[in-house]
Amino acid sequence: MEPNLLILPGLGNSGDKHWQTFWHEKFKTSKRIVQDNWDEPVREEWLKRLDEEISKLDSPTILVAHSLAVSLVLHWAESNTNKNIVGAFLVAPADVDSPEHTPESVRNFAPMPIYKLPFPSVVVASENDPYATFERKQYFATQWGSDFVNVGQQGHINSDSDLKYWEEGQLILEQFIAKIK
């Protein structure tokens, strides 16, 4: 099984220099979600779009979520299922519960769902991410039943981190795919 990737950008979309953009260009079996409003996200609208895209899936797919989109995956999986979702690659979850770490515009994604995901998952976290404490990301991973990978000091693992194709992330994804096969 070589699963497809459904790329889920977070707040503001993932720009030209974001690893998700590079991955979308590289992996021909990837599809990227496009939301109507990237800067003032409304959870119900984002959920509806995600559900529409997932309902079109006809083969095994891994959700590749960054930042705010991690909470989107958790909200979606709380009340939806699809046999084609075989895993979630959850990168740099933003702590939507914390006004100290995230902007007011994402507060409608709170509270962060806390339950065991119904499919395999891995949380990839940086030690110096300004959008969530490292301990909080470890807590999320434990509660979600996710594997946890510490990538050191890489900020929010976004465009500012200048990761381009993020080879380390590709390796983590390959190991995750091998584990769930």
Coordinates of C-alpha atoms in Angstrom, one line a residue:
M1 CA 0.0 0.0 0.0
E2 CA 1.4 3.4 -1.0
P3 CA -1.2 5.7 0.4
N4 CA -2.2 9.1 -1.1
L5 CA -1.6 12.2 0.9
L6 CA -4.3 14.8 1.7
I7 CA -2.5 18.0 2.6
L8 CA -4.2 20.2 5.1
P9 CA -2.7 23.6 5.6
G10 CA -3.4 25.7 8.7
L11 CA -4.1 29.3 9.3
G12 CA -3.1 31.5 6.4
N13 CA -2.6 28.6 4.1
S14 CA 1.0 27.2 3.5
G15 CA 2.9 29.6 1.3
D16 CA 5.4 29.0 -1.5
K17 CA 8.2 28.3 0.9
H18 CA 6.3 25.9 3.2
W19 CA 7.2 22.2 3.2
Q20 CA 3.6 21.3 2.5
T21 CA 3.8 23.2 -0.8
F22 CA 7.0 21.4 -1.7
W23 CA 5.5 18.0 -0.8
H24 CA 2.4 18.7 -2.9
E25 CA 4.6 19.4 -5.9
K26 CA 6.8 16.4 -5.2
F27 CA 4.2 13.7 -4.4
K28 CA 2.0 13.1 -7.4
T29 CA -0.5 11.2 -5.3
S30 CA -1.1 14.2 -3.0
K31 CA -4.1 16.5 -3.0
R32 CA -4.3 19.8 -1.2
I33 CA -7.4 21.1 0.6
V34 CA -8.3 24.7 -0.4
Q35 CA -10.4 26.6 2.2
D36 CA -12.5 29.7 1.3
N37 CA -11.1 31.8 4.2
W38 CA -7.5 31.1 5.3
D39 CA -7.2 34.2 7.6
E40 CA -10.5 34.2 9.5
P41 CA -11.2 30.4 9.7
V42 CA -14.6 29.2 10.7
R43 CA -14.4 25.7 12.1
E44 CA -17.7 24.5 10.7
E45 CA -16.8 25.8 7.2
W46 CA -13.4 24.1 7.3
L47 CA -15.0 20.9 8.6
K48 CA -17.5 20.9 5.8
R49 CA -14.8 21.3 3.2
L50 CA -12.7 18.6 4.7
D51 CA -15.6 16.2 4.8
E52 CA -16.4 17.0 1.2
E53 CA -12.9 16.1 0.2
I54 CA -12.7 13.0 2.3
S55 CA -16.0 11.7 0.9
K56 CA -14.4 11.7 -2.6
L57 CA -11.5 9.4 -1.5
D58 CA -11.4 6.1 -3.2
S59 CA -8.1 4.8 -2.0
P60 CA -6.0 4.7 1.3
T61 CA -5.1 8.2 2.3
I62 CA -3.0 9.8 5.1
L63 CA -4.1 13.2 6.4
V64 CA -1.0 15.5 6.4
A65 CA -2.0 18.4 8.8
H66 CA -0.1 21.4 9.9
S67 CA -0.8 23.7 12.9
L68 CA -4.5 24.7 13.0
A69 CA -5.3 21.8 10.6
V70 CA -4.3 19.4 13.3
S71 CA -7.3 20.5 15.4
L72 CA -9.4 20.3 12.3
V73 CA -8.5 16.6 11.9
L74 CA -9.4 15.9 15.5
H75 CA -12.7 17.7 15.2
W76 CA -13.5 15.8 12.0
A77 CA -12.6 12.4 13.4
E78 CA -14.7 13.0 16.5
S79 CA -17.9 12.5 14.6
N80 CA -17.0 11.2 11.1
T81 CA -15.3 8.1 9.7
N82 CA -14.1 7.0 6.3
K83 CA -12.4 3.6 5.7
N84 CA -9.9 5.3 3.3
I85 CA -8.3 7.3 6.1
V86 CA -5.5 5.1 7.2
G87 CA -3.5 7.5 9.3
A88 CA -2.7 11.1 10.2
F89 CA 0.6 12.9 10.1
L90 CA 0.1 15.7 12.6
V91 CA 2.8 18.5 12.5
A92 CA 3.2 21.3 15.0
P93 CA -0.3 21.3 16.5
A94 CA -1.3 24.8 17.5
D95 CA -2.8 25.1 21.0
V96 CA -6.2 26.5 20.1
D97 CA -7.1 26.6 23.8
S98 CA -4.3 29.0 24.6
P99 CA -4.7 32.8 24.0
E100 CA -1.0 33.1 25.0
H101 CA 0.1 30.9 22.1
T102 CA -2.5 31.4 19.3
P103 CA -4.5 34.3 17.9
E104 CA -8.1 35.1 18.7
S105 CA -9.1 34.1 15.1
V106 CA -8.6 30.4 15.9
R107 CA -10.5 30.3 19.2
N108 CA -13.6 28.8 17.4
F109 CA -11.5 25.7 17.0
A110 CA -11.3 25.3 20.8
P111 CA -11.6 23.3 22.8
M112 CA -8.9 21.0 21.4
P113 CA -10.5 17.5 21.1
I114 CA -8.9 15.1 23.5
Y115 CA -9.6 11.4 22.7
K116 CA -7.9 8.5 21.1
L117 CA -8.0 8.8 17.3
P118 CA -9.6 5.9 15.4
F119 CA -6.7 5.5 13.1
P120 CA -2.9 5.5 13.5
S121 CA -1.2 8.9 13.9
V122 CA 2.1 10.6 14.6
V123 CA 2.6 14.0 16.1
V124 CA 5.8 15.8 14.9
A125 CA 6.9 18.6 17.3
S126 CA 9.6 21.2 17.7
E127 CA 11.0 22.2 21.1
N128 CA 10.7 25.9 20.3
D129 CA 7.3 26.3 18.6
P130 CA 5.7 29.6 19.6
Y131 CA 2.2 28.2 19.0
A132 CA 2.2 25.5 21.7
T133 CA 4.4 24.4 24.5
F134 CA 6.4 21.2 23.9
E135 CA 4.8 19.6 27.0
R136 CA 1.3 20.4 25.6
K137 CA 2.2 18.7 22.3
Q138 CA 3.4 15.7 24.2
Y139 CA 0.1 15.6 26.1
F140 CA -1.9 15.8 22.9
A141 CA 0.0 12.9 21.4
T142 CA -0.5 10.8 24.5
Q143 CA -4.3 11.6 24.6
W144 CA -4.7 11.0 20.8
G145 CA -2.8 7.7 21.0
S146 CA -0.2 9.1 18.6
D147 CA 3.4 8.3 18.2
F148 CA 5.5 11.3 19.1
V149 CA 8.6 12.6 17.2
N150 CA 10.8 15.5 18.5
V151 CA 12.5 17.3 15.7
G152 CA 14.5 19.6 17.9
Q153 CA 14.6 23.3 17.5
Q154 CA 12.7 24.0 14.3
G155 CA 10.2 26.7 15.4
H156 CA 6.7 26.1 14.0
I157 CA 7.9 23.8 11.3
N158 CA 6.6 26.3 8.7
S159 CA 7.9 28.6 6.0
D160 CA 10.0 30.5 8.6
S161 CA 11.8 27.3 9.4
D162 CA 13.0 27.2 5.8
L163 CA 12.8 23.4 5.4
K164 CA 12.0 23.3 1.7
Y165 CA 11.3 19.6 1.0
W166 CA 11.9 18.8 4.7
E167 CA 13.7 15.5 4.1
E168 CA 13.6 14.7 7.8
G169 CA 9.8 14.9 7.7
Q170 CA 9.7 12.7 4.6
L171 CA 11.7 10.1 6.5
I172 CA 9.3 10.3 9.5
L173 CA 6.4 9.9 7.0
E174 CA 8.1 6.9 5.4
Q175 CA 8.6 5.2 8.8
F176 CA 5.0 5.9 9.7
I177 CA 3.7 4.4 6.5
A178 CA 5.9 1.3 7.0
K179 CA 4.5 0.9 10.5
I180 CA 0.8 1.1 9.4
K181 CA 1.1 -1.2 6.4

